[in-house]
XYZ file of C-alpha atoms in Angstrom:
709
model
C -33.542 83.293 -50.311
C -31.715 80.074 -49.739
C -29.131 79.745 -52.443
C -27.252 78.942 -54.421
C -26.767 80.462 -54.426
C -27.727 80.665 -55.338
C -27.014 79.958 -54.914
C -26.693 77.790 -54.839
C -27.360 79.609 -55.791
C -25.451 76.133 -55.204
C -25.477 72.515 -56.044
C -25.487 69.040 -54.750
C -24.082 67.454 -57.838
C -22.072 70.157 -59.454
C -19.540 71.219 -56.867
C -15.814 70.707 -56.578
C -13.182 71.545 -53.984
C -12.098 75.150 -54.273
C -9.013 76.924 -53.048
C -9.509 80.501 -51.925
C -7.394 83.552 -51.552
C -8.225 85.872 -48.741
C -7.032 89.416 -48.939
C -7.560 92.861 -47.600
C -10.194 94.793 -49.419
C -7.925 95.974 -52.212
C -4.664 94.238 -51.501
C -4.886 90.539 -52.137
C -3.045 88.154 -49.814
C -3.138 84.378 -50.101
C -4.638 81.786 -47.818
C -6.082 78.482 -48.892
C -9.444 77.681 -47.407
C -12.179 75.983 -49.377
C -14.834 77.944 -51.207
C -18.571 77.369 -51.287
C -20.584 79.772 -53.397
C -23.875 78.025 -52.818
C -24.804 76.523 -49.485
C -28.165 74.945 -50.081
C -27.545 71.291 -50.429
C -29.011 68.315 -48.727
C -27.315 65.949 -46.299
C -23.497 66.073 -46.166
C -21.656 63.799 -48.534
C -17.945 63.864 -49.112
C -15.906 65.163 -50.765
C -17.538 68.548 -50.405
C -19.394 69.671 -53.513
C -19.466 73.325 -54.385
C -21.872 75.133 -56.677
C -21.383 75.603 -60.336
C -18.847 72.817 -60.598
C -19.752 69.253 -61.355
C -18.027 66.678 -59.195
C -18.277 63.023 -60.053
C -17.020 60.968 -57.125
C -16.380 57.253 -57.448
C -17.237 54.972 -54.542
C -18.675 51.550 -54.012
C -21.560 50.493 -56.238
C -24.797 52.170 -55.207
C -28.288 51.865 -56.572
C -31.046 54.434 -56.391
C -34.782 54.184 -56.607
C -36.139 55.762 -59.775
C -38.517 58.656 -59.449
C -41.352 56.456 -60.673
C -41.140 54.515 -57.415
C -41.143 57.661 -55.308
C -43.760 59.845 -56.959
C -47.307 59.848 -55.792
C -48.731 60.943 -59.148
C -48.667 58.566 -62.134
C -46.930 60.017 -65.182
C -47.563 59.507 -68.866
C -45.357 56.826 -70.434
C -45.359 58.372 -73.919
C -41.924 58.705 -75.565
C -40.083 61.932 -74.887
C -39.547 63.528 -78.321
C -36.661 65.689 -77.094
C -34.780 62.690 -75.747
C -35.392 60.789 -78.976
C -34.003 63.688 -81.022
C -31.012 64.097 -78.715
C -30.099 60.424 -78.906
C -30.239 60.496 -82.686
C -27.327 62.950 -82.587
C -25.147 60.538 -80.600
C -24.288 58.485 -83.665
C -23.175 61.344 -85.922
C -19.627 60.715 -87.221
C -18.223 63.883 -85.639
C -19.917 63.116 -82.317
C -20.033 59.348 -81.749
C -20.884 59.252 -78.018
C -22.755 56.901 -75.705
C -23.925 59.468 -73.138
C -24.251 63.232 -72.799
C -24.190 65.374 -69.667
C -26.188 68.614 -69.480
C -25.408 70.837 -66.479
C -27.424 73.848 -65.326
C -24.682 76.405 -65.895
C -23.773 78.733 -68.715
C -20.190 79.281 -69.868
C -19.540 81.455 -66.798
C -20.775 79.071 -64.087
C -23.674 81.422 -63.329
C -26.485 80.427 -60.994
C -29.112 82.470 -62.816
C -28.697 82.297 -66.586
C -30.208 83.847 -69.706
C -33.150 81.928 -71.142
C -31.188 80.933 -74.241
C -28.791 78.949 -72.038
C -31.395 77.030 -69.977
C -30.499 73.803 -71.735
C -31.002 71.468 -68.800
C -34.473 72.897 -68.192
C -35.341 72.573 -71.884
C -34.302 68.946 -72.224
C -35.758 67.723 -68.906
C -38.712 69.985 -68.184
C -37.353 70.603 -64.669
C -37.002 74.367 -64.128
C -35.244 74.489 -60.750
C -31.970 76.424 -60.735
C -29.830 73.478 -59.596
C -29.504 70.151 -61.314
C -27.624 67.982 -63.788
C -29.165 65.862 -66.532
C -27.448 62.761 -67.876
C -28.746 61.009 -71.000
C -27.566 57.665 -72.297
C -28.850 55.768 -75.326
C -31.634 54.189 -73.258
C -31.861 56.074 -69.951
C -32.183 59.636 -68.658
C -31.559 60.801 -65.097
C -31.825 64.141 -63.328
C -29.927 65.011 -60.146
C -31.026 67.829 -57.876
C -30.761 68.727 -54.201
C -33.208 68.842 -51.305
C -34.605 72.261 -52.182
C -36.108 70.871 -55.373
C -37.198 67.293 -54.690
C -40.926 68.082 -54.680
C -40.675 70.359 -57.700
C -38.746 67.770 -59.697
C -41.329 65.111 -58.847
C -43.995 67.298 -60.381
C -42.094 68.382 -63.496
C -40.237 65.281 -64.710
C -42.078 62.876 -66.977
C -41.793 59.105 -66.792
C -38.794 59.030 -69.152
C -36.656 60.510 -66.395
C -35.194 59.017 -63.245
C -35.118 61.494 -60.371
C -31.926 61.255 -58.342
C -32.292 62.862 -54.917
C -28.713 64.000 -54.488
C -27.364 63.560 -50.984
C -29.912 60.969 -49.897
C -28.636 57.625 -48.699
C -28.204 55.176 -51.582
C -28.307 57.780 -54.346
C -25.272 57.599 -56.674
C -23.456 60.568 -58.106
C -23.647 61.043 -61.896
C -20.278 59.392 -62.442
C -21.203 56.425 -60.238
C -24.407 56.015 -62.164
C -22.675 56.220 -65.548
C -20.101 53.685 -64.439
C -22.888 51.325 -63.403
C -25.177 51.616 -66.461
C -22.622 51.824 -69.278
C -20.448 49.012 -70.546
C -16.712 49.682 -70.053
C -14.974 51.788 -72.667
C -17.808 54.164 -73.629
C -17.541 57.783 -74.807
C -19.233 60.413 -72.648
C -19.752 63.809 -74.238
C -19.854 67.276 -72.681
C -19.874 70.870 -73.853
C -16.494 71.994 -72.404
C -17.675 75.607 -72.099
C -20.260 74.537 -69.493
C -17.861 72.716 -67.151
C -15.151 74.291 -65.082
C -11.706 72.867 -65.672
C -11.720 71.286 -62.215
C -15.106 69.687 -62.792
C -14.079 68.260 -66.152
C -10.856 66.823 -64.713
C -12.720 65.254 -61.803
C -15.255 63.763 -64.171
C -12.533 62.457 -66.437
C -10.806 60.764 -63.527
C -14.026 59.301 -62.131
C -15.235 57.702 -65.363
C -11.756 56.378 -66.162
C -12.405 53.737 -63.507
C -14.462 51.972 -66.177
C -12.203 53.061 -69.047
C -14.719 55.606 -70.287
C -13.474 58.520 -72.382
C -14.558 62.111 -71.781
C -15.235 63.782 -75.133
C -15.094 67.586 -75.453
C -17.601 68.732 -78.080
C -16.268 72.240 -78.752
C -18.196 73.031 -81.897
C -21.691 71.873 -81.070
C -24.031 71.812 -78.110
C -26.409 68.933 -78.691
C -29.323 70.523 -76.861
C -29.009 73.632 -79.018
C -29.120 71.381 -82.079
C -32.584 70.078 -81.206
C -33.797 73.385 -79.739
C -33.282 75.007 -83.164
C -35.398 78.011 -84.131
C -37.466 77.978 -80.949
C -34.389 78.747 -78.868
C -34.527 82.313 -77.468
C -32.075 84.850 -78.846
C -29.055 85.858 -76.714
C -29.568 89.048 -74.691
C -28.256 92.315 -76.146
C -29.258 95.064 -73.711
C -26.966 97.997 -72.971
C -24.339 97.967 -70.248
C -24.305 100.878 -67.753
C -21.625 102.405 -65.543
C -22.063 101.748 -61.818
C -21.729 105.145 -60.153
C -18.578 105.672 -58.097
C -20.651 106.908 -55.147
C -22.053 103.368 -54.917
C -18.894 101.479 -55.940
C -16.609 103.329 -53.532
C -13.403 102.562 -55.464
C -12.674 103.505 -59.071
C -11.772 101.022 -61.763
C -8.174 102.273 -62.044
C -7.504 101.542 -58.380
C -9.044 98.085 -58.656
C -7.017 97.260 -61.764
C -3.843 98.517 -60.092
C -4.400 96.214 -57.106
C -5.114 93.286 -59.407
C -1.946 93.909 -61.395
C 0.075 93.983 -58.206
C -1.369 90.586 -57.426
C -0.406 89.329 -60.889
C 3.153 90.490 -60.386
C 3.387 88.868 -56.963
C 2.096 85.579 -58.371
C 4.488 85.610 -61.309
C 1.671 85.908 -63.827
C 1.507 88.295 -66.767
C -2.260 88.137 -67.346
C -5.462 86.839 -65.794
C -8.545 85.477 -67.521
C -11.714 86.310 -65.593
C -14.937 84.567 -66.556
C -17.221 85.024 -63.521
C -19.721 87.689 -64.525
C -20.111 89.313 -61.112
C -16.331 89.603 -60.770
C -16.112 91.361 -64.137
C -18.957 93.722 -63.224
C -17.425 94.501 -59.821
C -13.899 95.052 -61.121
C -14.922 97.369 -63.965
C -17.750 99.137 -62.063
C -20.174 98.111 -64.797
C -23.652 96.632 -64.563
C -25.822 94.907 -67.155
C -29.134 93.166 -67.586
C -28.314 90.058 -69.595
C -29.431 87.680 -66.861
C -32.754 87.780 -65.013
C -32.357 89.097 -61.449
C -28.587 89.679 -61.754
C -27.196 93.048 -62.939
C -24.382 91.540 -64.986
C -23.484 91.195 -68.658
C -22.116 88.261 -70.619
C -18.426 88.937 -71.112
C -14.902 87.667 -70.587
C -12.093 89.843 -69.296
C -8.352 89.506 -69.831
C -6.210 91.809 -67.702
C -2.525 92.073 -68.525
C 0.167 94.051 -66.753
C -0.034 96.786 -69.390
C -3.604 96.562 -70.664
C -6.990 94.884 -70.554
C -9.488 93.455 -73.048
C -13.223 93.026 -72.545
C -14.821 90.353 -74.719
C -18.430 91.395 -75.216
C -20.942 91.942 -78.003
C -20.317 95.558 -78.974
C -24.035 96.181 -79.523
C -24.277 96.338 -75.697
C -21.783 99.214 -75.461
C -23.190 102.718 -75.945
C -20.924 105.742 -76.600
C -20.799 106.763 -72.929
C -19.653 103.335 -71.806
C -17.220 103.156 -74.727
C -15.655 106.427 -73.573
C -15.533 105.169 -69.979
C -13.757 101.960 -70.998
C -11.298 103.790 -73.220
C -10.335 106.082 -70.346
C -9.770 103.000 -68.170
C -7.444 101.506 -70.787
C -9.798 98.668 -71.707
C -10.087 97.490 -75.305
C -13.156 95.754 -76.726
C -13.085 92.392 -78.479
C -15.894 90.159 -79.812
C -17.341 87.797 -77.191
C -16.794 84.751 -79.404
C -13.087 85.467 -79.907
C -11.986 84.474 -76.393
C -10.404 81.164 -77.446
C -8.376 82.783 -80.224
C -7.150 85.355 -77.679
C -6.118 82.570 -75.305
C -4.121 80.952 -78.080
C -2.494 84.303 -78.946
C -1.508 84.871 -75.332
C 0.058 81.430 -75.199
C 1.903 82.114 -78.444
C 3.635 85.160 -76.977
C 4.605 83.286 -73.834
C 2.082 84.877 -71.476
C 1.866 83.289 -68.061
C -1.877 83.171 -67.424
C -3.541 83.170 -64.023
C -6.441 80.755 -64.425
C -8.897 79.788 -61.708
C -9.630 76.160 -62.610
C -12.702 76.040 -60.402
C -14.489 78.681 -62.480
C -12.703 79.030 -65.830
C -14.170 76.628 -68.355
C -12.536 73.440 -69.509
C -12.672 74.884 -73.038
C -10.436 77.833 -72.091
C -7.970 75.843 -69.989
C -7.708 73.068 -72.561
C -7.139 75.607 -75.343
C -4.369 77.261 -73.336
C -2.674 73.961 -72.523
C -2.834 72.858 -76.147
C -1.369 76.149 -77.320
C 1.427 75.963 -74.747
C 2.246 72.485 -75.949
C 2.150 73.672 -79.558
C 4.485 76.618 -79.050
C 6.700 75.555 -76.165
C 6.315 71.817 -75.734
C 4.670 72.244 -72.336
C 1.016 72.019 -71.436
C 1.290 74.647 -68.724
C 2.627 73.815 -65.299
C 0.464 74.148 -62.220
C 2.095 76.691 -59.950
C 0.158 77.788 -56.892
C 2.889 79.947 -55.415
C 5.239 82.371 -57.123
C 6.379 81.410 -60.584
C 10.051 80.928 -61.363
C 10.553 80.765 -65.103
C 13.386 80.036 -67.466
C 13.505 82.341 -70.469
C 14.558 81.428 -73.937
C 16.834 83.516 -76.164
C 13.928 85.705 -77.269
C 13.027 86.509 -73.662
C 9.887 84.422 -73.687
C 9.126 81.727 -71.151
C 10.405 78.350 -72.234
C 9.065 76.344 -69.331
C 6.544 77.190 -66.632
C 3.636 78.895 -68.332
C 0.642 78.963 -66.005
C -0.504 79.901 -62.532
C -3.565 77.968 -61.414
C -5.020 79.699 -58.379
C -8.352 80.862 -57.039
C -9.553 84.185 -58.345
C -7.987 87.172 -56.577
C -11.257 89.090 -57.052
C -13.619 86.940 -55.029
C -12.791 88.171 -51.552
C -12.357 91.905 -52.201
C -15.726 91.814 -53.948
C -17.279 90.124 -50.917
C -15.690 92.507 -48.379
C -17.813 95.601 -48.931
C -16.313 99.048 -48.542
C -18.180 101.790 -46.683
C -19.798 103.188 -49.835
C -21.129 99.741 -50.745
C -22.423 99.184 -47.201
C -24.090 102.579 -47.189
C -25.848 101.711 -50.438
C -26.977 98.420 -48.940
C -28.323 100.163 -45.839
C -30.216 102.772 -47.840
C -31.691 100.321 -50.342
C -32.863 98.057 -47.520
C -34.776 100.890 -45.880
C -36.574 101.774 -49.117
C -37.263 98.079 -49.609
C -38.679 97.876 -46.067
C -41.044 100.755 -46.854
C -42.306 98.912 -49.930
C -42.817 95.745 -47.894
C -44.737 97.619 -45.188
C -47.043 99.036 -47.859
C -47.438 95.561 -49.326
C -48.217 93.793 -46.045
C -50.725 96.491 -45.076
C -52.465 95.994 -48.414
C -52.415 92.195 -48.234
C -53.788 91.964 -44.702
C -56.626 94.331 -45.647
C -57.480 92.297 -48.750
C -57.462 89.012 -46.844
C -59.595 90.435 -44.023
C -62.135 91.576 -46.628
C -62.358 88.083 -48.096
C -60.721 88.962 -51.408
C -59.552 85.871 -53.300
C -55.896 86.254 -54.264
C -53.575 83.787 -55.939
C -49.922 83.423 -55.056
C -49.083 85.059 -58.393
C -51.428 87.990 -57.676
C -49.576 88.599 -54.432
C -46.129 88.414 -56.028
C -47.158 90.834 -58.769
C -48.578 93.311 -56.252
C -45.346 93.231 -54.263
C -43.467 94.031 -57.469
C -45.735 97.054 -57.983
C -44.930 98.428 -54.539
C -41.197 97.889 -54.983
C -41.153 99.416 -58.463
C -42.258 102.763 -56.986
C -39.103 103.013 -54.871
C -36.192 105.168 -56.021
C -33.459 103.257 -57.793
C -35.522 100.100 -58.332
C -34.203 97.952 -61.181
C -35.927 94.592 -60.766
C -36.265 91.519 -58.595
C -33.156 89.765 -57.283
C -34.765 86.333 -57.792
C -38.172 84.875 -58.583
C -40.490 85.683 -55.690
C -41.410 82.645 -53.608
C -45.046 83.316 -52.744
C -46.216 80.118 -51.091
C -49.395 79.337 -49.193
C -49.830 76.230 -47.057
C -48.180 73.110 -48.450
C -46.432 75.060 -51.200
C -44.270 76.635 -48.511
C -42.639 73.237 -47.991
C -41.235 73.425 -51.532
C -38.138 75.371 -50.598
C -37.675 77.013 -54.004
C -41.333 77.109 -54.999
C -42.230 79.352 -57.924
C -45.929 80.108 -58.405
C -47.122 79.912 -61.996
C -50.284 81.502 -63.451
C -53.032 78.950 -63.898
C -51.545 76.384 -61.535
C -50.573 78.283 -58.410
C -52.449 78.185 -55.128
C -54.813 80.607 -53.436
C -53.515 82.557 -50.449
C -55.499 80.822 -47.708
C -56.233 82.854 -44.578
C -56.221 79.661 -42.508
C -52.770 78.504 -43.584
C -49.219 79.698 -43.122
C -47.991 81.968 -45.904
C -44.274 82.162 -46.748
C -42.951 85.073 -48.819
C -39.287 85.070 -49.871
C -38.427 87.990 -52.133
C -35.756 90.493 -53.018
C -34.916 93.410 -55.239
C -32.088 94.981 -57.172
C -31.596 98.718 -56.698
C -28.928 100.992 -58.157
C -27.262 101.086 -54.734
C -27.919 97.635 -53.266
C -29.427 94.163 -53.312
C -32.097 92.867 -50.922
C -33.316 89.421 -49.889
C -35.921 88.892 -47.162
C -38.271 86.125 -46.028
C -41.243 86.444 -43.730
C -43.757 83.781 -42.711
C -47.189 84.880 -41.492
C -50.624 83.529 -40.617
C -53.731 85.579 -41.358
C -55.946 83.536 -39.034
C -55.226 81.478 -35.948
C -52.089 79.340 -36.180
C -52.022 75.960 -34.475
C -49.911 75.422 -31.379
C -47.569 73.209 -33.422
C -47.099 75.878 -36.077
C -46.341 78.418 -33.342
C -43.791 76.126 -31.736
C -42.059 75.487 -35.047
C -42.045 79.194 -35.887
C -40.730 80.106 -32.453
C -37.871 77.625 -32.653
C -36.923 78.922 -36.091
C -36.970 82.456 -34.686
C -34.845 81.392 -31.724
C -32.245 80.085 -34.158
C -32.435 83.324 -36.123
C -31.859 85.342 -32.942
C -28.970 83.120 -31.825
C -27.127 83.645 -35.087
C -27.882 87.371 -35.136
C -26.332 87.741 -31.687
C -23.299 85.539 -32.368
C -19.844 86.908 -31.527
C -16.873 84.964 -32.852
C -13.079 85.282 -33.276
C -11.616 86.630 -36.492
C -10.568 84.093 -39.125
C -13.386 81.714 -38.199
C -15.338 80.212 -41.124
C -19.102 80.417 -41.370
C -19.771 76.740 -40.746
C -18.775 77.268 -37.105
C -21.919 79.384 -36.668
C -24.415 77.157 -38.471
C -25.370 75.149 -35.374
C -26.417 78.350 -33.591
C -29.375 78.586 -35.956
C -30.361 74.911 -35.648
C -29.956 74.334 -31.921
C -33.526 75.116 -30.879
C -34.929 72.875 -33.615
C -32.485 70.106 -32.744
C -33.766 70.053 -29.182
C -37.010 68.493 -30.423
C -35.494 66.483 -33.277
C -36.207 68.902 -36.136
C -33.919 70.384 -38.787
C -33.936 71.905 -42.285
C -32.333 70.786 -45.534
C -30.448 73.890 -46.544
C -27.652 76.057 -45.281
C -28.344 78.970 -42.986
C -26.660 81.820 -44.820
C -25.249 82.821 -48.184
C -23.228 85.828 -49.256
C -24.975 88.723 -51.009
C -23.478 91.165 -53.480
C -23.696 94.956 -53.301
C -25.920 95.840 -56.261
C -24.799 92.489 -57.653
C -25.752 88.819 -57.386
C -28.104 87.914 -54.562
C -26.059 84.746 -54.037
C -22.378 85.520 -53.698
C -19.332 83.647 -52.485
C -16.935 82.773 -51.117
C -18.481 83.050 -47.654
C -21.392 81.005 -46.359
C -22.952 79.794 -43.127
C -23.721 76.144 -43.660
C -23.452 72.703 -42.112
C -21.189 71.783 -45.023
C -17.918 72.375 -43.231
C -15.703 72.087 -46.294
C -15.937 75.834 -46.861
C -13.099 77.203 -44.738
C -13.456 80.791 -45.941
C -13.349 83.077 -42.890
C -16.035 85.668 -42.320
C -14.334 89.024 -42.795
C -15.472 92.471 -41.796
C -17.730 93.967 -44.476
C -19.086 90.672 -45.785
C -22.865 90.470 -46.204
C -24.616 87.204 -45.343
C -28.183 86.023 -44.977
C -29.586 84.637 -41.722
C -32.394 82.298 -42.757
C -33.141 79.213 -40.689
C -36.377 77.394 -41.489
C -38.528 74.355 -40.979
C -40.582 72.495 -43.607
C -43.207 69.767 -43.364
C -43.803 68.164 -46.745
C -47.349 68.630 -48.018
C -48.206 70.791 -44.992
C -46.343 74.089 -44.531
C -43.019 75.888 -44.623
C -41.458 78.412 -42.257
C -38.443 80.612 -42.928
C -37.291 83.891 -41.364
C -34.576 85.776 -43.235
C -32.672 88.992 -42.655
C -29.454 90.173 -44.249
C -26.528 91.012 -41.973
C -23.056 92.406 -42.449
C -19.978 91.433 -40.496
C -18.548 94.083 -38.184
C -15.875 94.321 -35.521
C -17.133 93.948 -31.924
C -15.468 95.454 -28.874
C -15.165 92.650 -26.323
C -13.809 93.005 -22.748
C -11.087 90.494 -23.590
C -9.209 89.477 -26.706
C -7.973 85.972 -26.078
C -4.904 85.175 -28.131
C -4.731 88.772 -29.298
C -7.566 88.174 -31.755
C -10.232 90.635 -32.777
C -13.824 89.506 -32.393
C -16.588 89.927 -34.929
C -20.365 90.036 -34.921
C -23.242 91.117 -37.140
C -25.169 94.287 -37.912
C -28.656 94.040 -39.392
C -29.538 95.396 -42.820
C -33.172 94.190 -42.964
C -35.861 96.050 -41.028
C -39.306 94.510 -41.497
C -41.543 93.282 -38.635
C -41.608 89.608 -37.654
C -45.176 88.498 -36.947
C -45.573 88.420 -33.178
C -48.695 86.281 -33.020
C -46.745 83.316 -34.344
C -44.421 83.462 -31.336
C -45.044 81.064 -28.450
C -43.870 83.255 -25.582
C -43.738 80.286 -23.209
C -40.695 79.078 -25.181
C -38.996 82.467 -25.264
C -36.410 83.595 -22.751
C -36.398 87.130 -21.426
C -33.356 87.952 -23.576
C -35.117 86.659 -26.690
C -38.142 88.854 -25.968
C -35.768 91.764 -25.482
C -34.140 91.027 -28.842
C -37.488 91.005 -30.678
C -38.684 94.166 -28.944
C -35.424 95.964 -29.674
C -35.559 94.843 -33.317
C -39.100 96.131 -33.715
C -38.117 99.390 -32.046
C -35.381 99.831 -34.665
C -37.809 98.920 -37.452
C -40.226 101.608 -36.296
C -37.572 104.282 -35.897
C -35.883 103.612 -39.237
C -38.852 102.876 -41.514
C -41.813 104.897 -40.182
C -40.436 108.216 -41.540
C -40.773 106.719 -45.032
C -44.468 105.828 -44.606
C -47.877 107.367 -44.206
C -51.502 106.260 -44.108
C -52.385 102.604 -43.709
C -48.779 101.420 -44.091
C -47.695 103.736 -41.258
C -50.472 102.336 -39.053
C -49.610 98.763 -40.032
C -45.987 99.306 -39.051
C -47.050 100.770 -35.705
C -49.360 97.830 -34.985
C -46.680 95.275 -35.849
C -43.820 96.777 -33.857
C -45.484 96.940 -30.431
C -43.389 95.406 -27.633
C -44.208 91.969 -26.273
C -44.478 91.150 -22.579
C -44.038 87.600 -21.304
C -47.084 86.511 -19.226
């Protein structure tokens, strides 16, 4: 699934430059490349924008066409009651703002979020995972990236202006606010929903017109109008992630982290990214759809740790586990009071400003100023402090650096890789059973909707050992719906799976031992020569990336052109990145690594990282093609090692047939045919022992070798 992230599970208008630390799997050493958690954005625009973090760049005045000029369908012009109610709050004495910004994220910069935090979707009606809404007293605009243009056209009413982020002539949110507001206005945000970096960038951008950024700590305006209909926060139990899947125990991980704190001159770290907390503590939850994480904050000190979480989620077994690990429990809502207490005792906090919220960083700075007369000094190397008579720091009080957990989480150990391999084989068996069923139904003329198909796939997967749930909403898309890159079929409005059209299925699952993500595009009838050419060129790009060998320390963007080259030869391309990171029994969109044309992400691909390989091609209102496998990075033995460098390549995790009849063999080289035949040979050998009956026969039929005429 093209991300974020993700992924992102990613986003054209909510990214900011990110500094990264690379480190060995459990010893963290510093480098400073840029980080991109979500690669799926539209055309490059600078500075680089990274997911989960709003960036508001100021440039020359730009105007954009409103969505009403770009939509094909007329929309109702009735007043939007939600916007009316929201604007009424602007004039409250304790609010007093002229505009309000509603991002997609929760307080942890998550790509997927609990329903109670889907504020941007509630206010705008647009349900895509990436986007930012901006509401003034007389206008409302929604920014999203190329994955969601068609979806946003369909879901926004006439009260909204659709901003196609990344397209020529489309302003960023800050540019737009600077152009539509009179100088000196007050722009409100919920500081929990913006990273510190994003808030600072926004503040600087709008200051060009003397606007003031107003932190509304005590009230979220969307929640105020959502009222009783707002879903309740999740409260399901947390579970321990078995050591045989995690590979390293929590004590060892905490010890490595504390060594990093000492080396950086910090006495504590505040971690807010949910997958980092889950990975570090070897815990998993179910607070967020598709992601096995729980809503929590974590503070790790040199001599202890505190987990901020609703205690209703902690059963006696997990309580005992945490106690043995030296982790105390605190209420989720008490994080700001803890930050102030840490500042009061002179704690030097490690804060990642690209992920930690503006609310937390601002609270810490204010407390530092209150107790020591300093707002916390940015220190990106080792801290040298001056101590007062009581031994507490009297000067430098903060280390602002990228999270030391991001890379070790991404660089899977052997136990994590083994879990990924095993879960992918069980997933492949479920998919073989599904495709055998679907082809039989279609050949018998059974009428199936896109939702019917997605639900049946879920049934097959749910029978596999260790199945927990889907890793994202299944993209089951027939014909023109396949061109909507993040299409989600809905009951009552989805399409019929048409035997005479291309069918794109992008799906994934969460298992106790791994996370899967796979896309296949098929045709149940006779594809046109153009469809076959497009499919073949996408597959050629997929093969080129799969076979890539590259020097160590090279970032993923270096490889992106491999996947596009065949399409470029005839003037085609696709509007998303080629690969995103994937967690091990964690988030399906994971950073810091990516393979994308957005070359601001300088994070190297390290051994053990898992990435997707998913080039595609999409014709609006016609069809979509995408072919996706997951790969992990491995060392490759090359005859030479120029410059003394090691060389890396990829090993496949996904083993599901690629439909041969969509391949135009006249375009294929002998080596490409060999690749496909060898892949199908591996699929048969690895997956057939898990099958019987019609699924076994289907796998046999779809893994036969091809011969070029």
